[in-house]
Tab-separated table of C-alpha atoms in Angstrom:
chain	number	residue	atom	x	y	z
A	25	GLU	CA	-5.499	18.563	-2.916
A	26	VAL	CA	-2.921	16.000	-1.869
A	27	GLN	CA	-0.834	14.757	-4.783
A	28	LEU	CA	2.082	12.357	-5.033
A	29	VAL	CA	3.929	12.066	-8.343
A	30	GLU	CA	6.541	9.383	-8.926
A	31	SER	CA	9.239	9.389	-11.575
A	32	GLY	CA	12.451	7.612	-12.464
A	33	GLY	CA	11.194	4.230	-13.599
A	34	GLY	CA	12.432	2.542	-16.730
A	35	LEU	CA	14.210	-0.443	-18.219
A	36	VAL	CA	17.325	-1.670	-16.441
A	37	GLN	CA	19.446	-4.789	-16.794
A	38	PRO	CA	19.698	-7.376	-14.017
A	39	GLY	CA	22.244	-6.188	-11.480
A	40	GLY	CA	21.697	-2.575	-12.488
A	41	SER	CA	20.573	0.457	-10.520
A	42	LEU	CA	17.804	3.007	-10.671
A	43	ARG	CA	16.708	5.958	-8.542
A	44	LEU	CA	13.027	6.632	-8.076
A	45	SER	CA	11.612	9.933	-6.878
A	46	CYS	CA	8.256	11.039	-5.509
A	47	VAL	CA	7.229	14.660	-5.072
A	48	GLY	CA	4.395	15.548	-2.741
A	49	SER	CA	2.142	18.592	-2.859
A	50	GLY	CA	-1.015	19.841	-1.195
A	51	PHE	CA	0.152	18.933	2.320
A	52	THR	CA	3.005	19.642	4.720
A	53	PHE	CA	5.403	16.950	3.546
A	54	SER	CA	7.672	17.109	6.588
A	55	LEU	CA	4.843	16.120	8.952
A	56	TYR	CA	4.272	12.676	7.464
A	57	SER	CA	6.032	9.356	7.259
A	58	MET	CA	6.316	8.065	3.718
A	59	SER	CA	6.748	4.675	2.127
A	60	TRP	CA	7.265	2.730	-1.081
A	61	VAL	CA	5.039	-0.182	-2.069
A	62	ARG	CA	5.487	-2.242	-5.228
A	63	GLN	CA	3.255	-4.416	-7.361
A	64	ALA	CA	4.593	-6.951	-9.814
A	65	PRO	CA	2.526	-7.447	-12.987
A	66	GLY	CA	-0.681	-9.294	-12.130
A	67	LYS	CA	0.377	-9.686	-8.494
A	68	GLY	CA	-0.488	-8.164	-5.138
A	69	LEU	CA	0.925	-5.269	-3.168
A	70	GLU	CA	4.257	-5.619	-1.369
A	71	TRP	CA	5.587	-3.140	1.165
A	72	VAL	CA	9.185	-2.163	0.321
A	73	ALA	CA	10.373	0.544	2.716
A	74	SER	CA	9.245	3.320	5.025
A	75	ILE	CA	10.865	6.464	6.432
A	76	GLU	CA	9.797	8.561	9.399
A	77	LYS	CA	8.897	12.234	8.915
A	78	ASP	CA	12.359	13.494	9.806
A	79	GLY	CA	14.237	10.505	8.413
A	80	SER	CA	15.221	9.405	11.915
A	81	GLU	CA	13.908	5.883	11.434
A	82	ILE	CA	13.953	3.755	8.321
A	83	PHE	CA	12.514	0.289	7.747
A	84	TYR	CA	12.983	-2.157	4.893
A	85	ALA	CA	11.385	-5.396	3.796
A	86	ASP	CA	13.832	-8.276	4.228
A	87	SER	CA	13.754	-8.872	0.463
A	88	VAL	CA	15.374	-5.501	-0.306
A	89	LYS	CA	17.499	-4.875	2.787
A	90	GLY	CA	21.083	-4.009	1.817
A	91	ARG	CA	20.185	-3.266	-1.817
A	92	PHE	CA	17.559	-0.499	-1.652
A	93	THR	CA	17.906	2.836	0.140
A	94	ILE	CA	15.004	5.101	1.017
A	95	SER	CA	15.634	8.785	1.693
A	96	ARG	CA	13.791	12.089	1.738
A	97	ASP	CA	14.471	15.800	1.286
A	98	ASN	CA	11.836	17.731	3.188
A	99	SER	CA	13.110	21.034	1.757
A	100	LYS	CA	12.055	19.778	-1.677
A	101	ASN	CA	8.994	17.745	-0.595
A	102	SER	CA	10.612	14.723	-2.136
A	103	LEU	CA	11.012	11.027	-1.379
A	104	HIS	CA	13.545	8.782	-3.064
A	105	LEU	CA	14.297	5.101	-3.479
A	106	GLN	CA	17.698	3.985	-4.687
A	107	LEU	CA	17.450	0.504	-6.177
A	108	ASN	CA	20.717	-1.410	-6.562
A	109	SER	CA	21.512	-4.968	-7.657
A	110	LEU	CA	18.111	-5.268	-9.266
A	111	ARG	CA	16.645	-8.682	-10.026
A	112	VAL	CA	14.295	-9.738	-12.817
A	113	GLU	CA	11.608	-10.574	-10.273
A	114	GLU	CA	11.646	-6.986	-9.047
A	115	THR	CA	9.932	-5.814	-12.193
A	116	ALA	CA	6.966	-3.938	-10.795
A	117	VAL	CA	5.087	-0.700	-10.505
A	118	TYR	CA	6.536	1.200	-7.559
A	119	PHE	CA	4.093	3.406	-5.657
A	120	CYS	CA	4.931	6.031	-3.082
A	121	ALA	CA	2.367	6.558	-0.350
A	122	ARG	CA	1.776	8.880	2.575
A	123	VAL	CA	1.676	7.021	5.876
A	124	LEU	CA	-0.495	7.705	8.892
A	125	GLU	CA	-0.322	6.112	12.323
A	126	GLY	CA	-0.455	2.344	12.225
A	127	SER	CA	0.842	2.031	8.659
A	128	THR	CA	-2.350	3.395	7.102
A	129	ARG	CA	-1.510	4.653	3.626
A	130	ASP	CA	-4.060	7.361	2.897
A	131	TYR	CA	-2.716	8.782	-0.361
A	132	TRP	CA	-0.885	7.010	-3.175
A	133	GLY	CA	0.902	8.179	-6.280
A	134	GLN	CA	0.081	6.794	-9.709
A	135	GLY	CA	3.197	4.611	-9.680
A	136	THR	CA	6.290	4.294	-11.841
A	137	LEU	CA	7.156	1.108	-13.730
A	138	VAL	CA	10.525	-0.527	-13.216
A	139	THR	CA	11.361	-3.254	-15.724
A	140	VAL	CA	14.386	-5.449	-15.009
A	141	SER	CA	15.332	-7.362	-18.111
A	142	SER	CA	18.308	-8.176	-20.276
B	9	SER	CA	1.491	-13.417	1.483
B	10	ALA	CA	1.764	-12.696	5.183
B	11	LEU	CA	-1.978	-12.034	5.375
B	12	THR	CA	-4.404	-14.540	3.877
B	13	GLN	CA	-7.330	-13.428	1.730
B	14	PRO	CA	-9.614	-15.481	-0.515
B	15	PRO	CA	-8.601	-14.948	-4.157
B	16	SER	CA	-12.118	-14.146	-5.294
B	17	ALA	CA	-15.601	-13.181	-4.132
B	18	SER	CA	-18.751	-12.274	-5.997
B	19	GLY	CA	-22.285	-11.061	-5.577
B	20	SER	CA	-25.193	-9.679	-7.547
B	21	PRO	CA	-26.019	-5.982	-7.552
B	22	GLY	CA	-27.635	-5.001	-4.281
B	23	GLN	CA	-26.259	-8.000	-2.413
B	24	SER	CA	-23.487	-8.023	0.169
B	25	VAL	CA	-20.062	-9.576	-0.024
B	26	THR	CA	-17.640	-10.123	2.846
B	27	ILE	CA	-13.890	-10.592	2.441
B	28	SER	CA	-11.774	-12.087	5.208
B	29	CYS	CA	-8.150	-11.327	6.024
B	30	THR	CA	-6.321	-13.633	8.386
B	31	GLY	CA	-3.034	-12.826	10.069
B	32	GLY	CA	-1.282	-13.789	13.248
B	33	SER	CA	-1.053	-12.945	16.918
B	34	GLY	CA	1.770	-10.487	16.209
B	35	ASP	CA	-0.063	-8.399	13.649
B	36	ILE	CA	-3.854	-8.416	13.193
B	37	GLY	CA	-4.289	-10.189	16.499
B	38	PHE	CA	-2.238	-7.575	18.329
B	39	TYR	CA	-2.834	-4.197	16.658
B	40	ASP	CA	-6.073	-2.403	15.806
B	41	TYR	CA	-4.395	-1.102	12.656
B	42	VAL	CA	-6.079	-2.955	9.821
B	43	SER	CA	-6.657	-1.027	6.608
B	44	TRP	CA	-8.369	-1.975	3.356
B	45	TYR	CA	-7.617	-0.724	-0.146
B	46	GLN	CA	-9.634	-0.845	-3.343
B	47	GLN	CA	-7.768	-1.034	-6.624
B	48	HIS	CA	-9.264	-0.811	-10.084
B	49	PRO	CA	-7.218	-2.104	-13.039
B	50	GLY	CA	-4.337	0.160	-13.919
B	51	LYS	CA	-5.026	2.488	-11.003
B	52	ALA	CA	-3.385	3.213	-7.679
B	53	PRO	CA	-4.857	1.649	-4.541
B	54	LYS	CA	-7.425	3.738	-2.694
B	55	LEU	CA	-7.875	3.656	1.077
B	56	ILE	CA	-11.431	2.657	2.016
B	57	ILE	CA	-11.129	1.475	5.643
B	58	TYR	CA	-8.504	2.218	8.293
B	59	GLU	CA	-8.010	1.322	11.952
B	60	VAL	CA	-10.266	-1.700	11.450
B	61	LEU	CA	-13.566	0.128	10.945
B	62	LYS	CA	-13.044	3.819	10.161
B	63	ARG	CA	-13.971	5.228	6.754
B	64	PRO	CA	-12.096	8.128	5.156
B	65	SER	CA	-14.157	11.086	4.070
B	66	GLY	CA	-15.928	10.376	0.794
B	67	VAL	CA	-16.030	6.589	1.118
B	68	PRO	CA	-19.639	5.342	1.022
B	69	ASP	CA	-21.011	3.760	4.187
B	70	ARG	CA	-21.682	0.628	2.116
B	71	PHE	CA	-18.114	-0.268	3.036
B	72	SER	CA	-17.579	-1.500	6.588
B	73	GLY	CA	-14.803	-3.218	8.475
B	74	SER	CA	-14.516	-5.399	11.538
B	75	LYS	CA	-12.064	-7.625	13.359
B	76	SER	CA	-12.230	-10.704	15.550
B	77	GLY	CA	-9.039	-12.186	16.910
B	78	LYS	CA	-6.567	-12.667	14.084
B	79	THR	CA	-9.130	-12.151	11.310
B	80	ALA	CA	-10.329	-8.869	9.869
B	81	SER	CA	-13.242	-8.541	7.473
B	82	LEU	CA	-14.449	-6.080	4.871
B	83	THR	CA	-18.140	-6.052	3.962
B	84	VAL	CA	-19.486	-4.318	0.888
B	85	SER	CA	-23.237	-3.908	1.173
B	86	GLY	CA	-25.588	-3.003	-1.654
B	87	LEU	CA	-23.060	-4.046	-4.301
B	88	GLN	CA	-22.756	-1.729	-7.267
B	89	ALA	CA	-21.061	-2.247	-10.608
B	90	GLU	CA	-18.281	0.177	-9.692
B	91	ASP	CA	-17.378	-1.977	-6.669
B	92	GLU	CA	-15.875	-4.560	-9.017
B	93	ALA	CA	-12.178	-4.304	-8.184
B	94	ASP	CA	-9.327	-5.897	-6.274
B	95	TYR	CA	-9.335	-5.435	-2.510
B	96	TYR	CA	-6.280	-5.667	-0.271
B	97	CYS	CA	-6.013	-5.766	3.486
B	98	SER	CA	-2.980	-4.476	5.309
B	99	THR	CA	-1.779	-4.217	8.863
B	100	TYR	CA	0.991	-2.784	10.942
B	101	ALA	CA	3.466	-5.414	12.067
B	102	GLY	CA	5.878	-3.556	14.328
B	103	SER	CA	9.490	-3.993	13.303
B	104	ARG	CA	8.380	-6.064	10.296
B	105	GLY	CA	6.842	-2.953	8.797
B	106	ALA	CA	3.589	-3.350	6.904
B	107	LEU	CA	1.967	-6.557	5.757
B	108	PHE	CA	-0.437	-6.916	2.824
B	109	GLY	CA	-2.831	-9.649	1.918
B	110	GLY	CA	-2.667	-11.323	-1.457
B	111	GLY	CA	-5.761	-9.518	-2.661
B	112	THR	CA	-9.354	-10.515	-3.415
B	113	LYS	CA	-10.964	-9.941	-6.788
B	114	VAL	CA	-14.594	-8.937	-6.317
B	115	THR	CA	-16.889	-9.599	-9.245
B	116	VAL	CA	-20.342	-8.069	-9.524
B	117	LEU	CA	-22.445	-10.648	-11.329
């Protein structure tokens, strides 16, 4: 059974940093692109970043470019998102998702909540 | 949102409801990579349609997808109480990554 489990969320002050992690199991992690998608309270889904299976290509939404860094460690079946210079409006549940061809996200984790507040 | 969805839709049990998702010539109008996700409150999104009209294993055939030009559509036939949820469309947008619609809340009357 494919499973994705996120961790690392929490309360952080504006301008602060946080590192999110996602561990995959039940599939060969290194064969899939992965991504992060966030959802602010009561709002819709927003794509944040994606990384190719070997990390050779990385893409970011314009809103997070230069502040967030996506990375992966295929030896540990893990995906990470480093969030720097966080803003209040980036309070959201952050989901990791497995990505198929054409940006289809076929499996999602349960999400981890990031709260940016003073 | 980059993709436009109606905020709400509704139907009685057994009826059909169709949700539209409108993009542009550089995304929905160019790629056959439209996917749809169902999300119940407090839960993660679940893939129900991919590549415009394909259904993942385990998704009932009551869910169907289509596309015409820059607009994709999701139809839920034979509405059931458990279909009440938020539905999001998404598409591949080349170097812009992935685009999502704003979501449509489906209510079963």
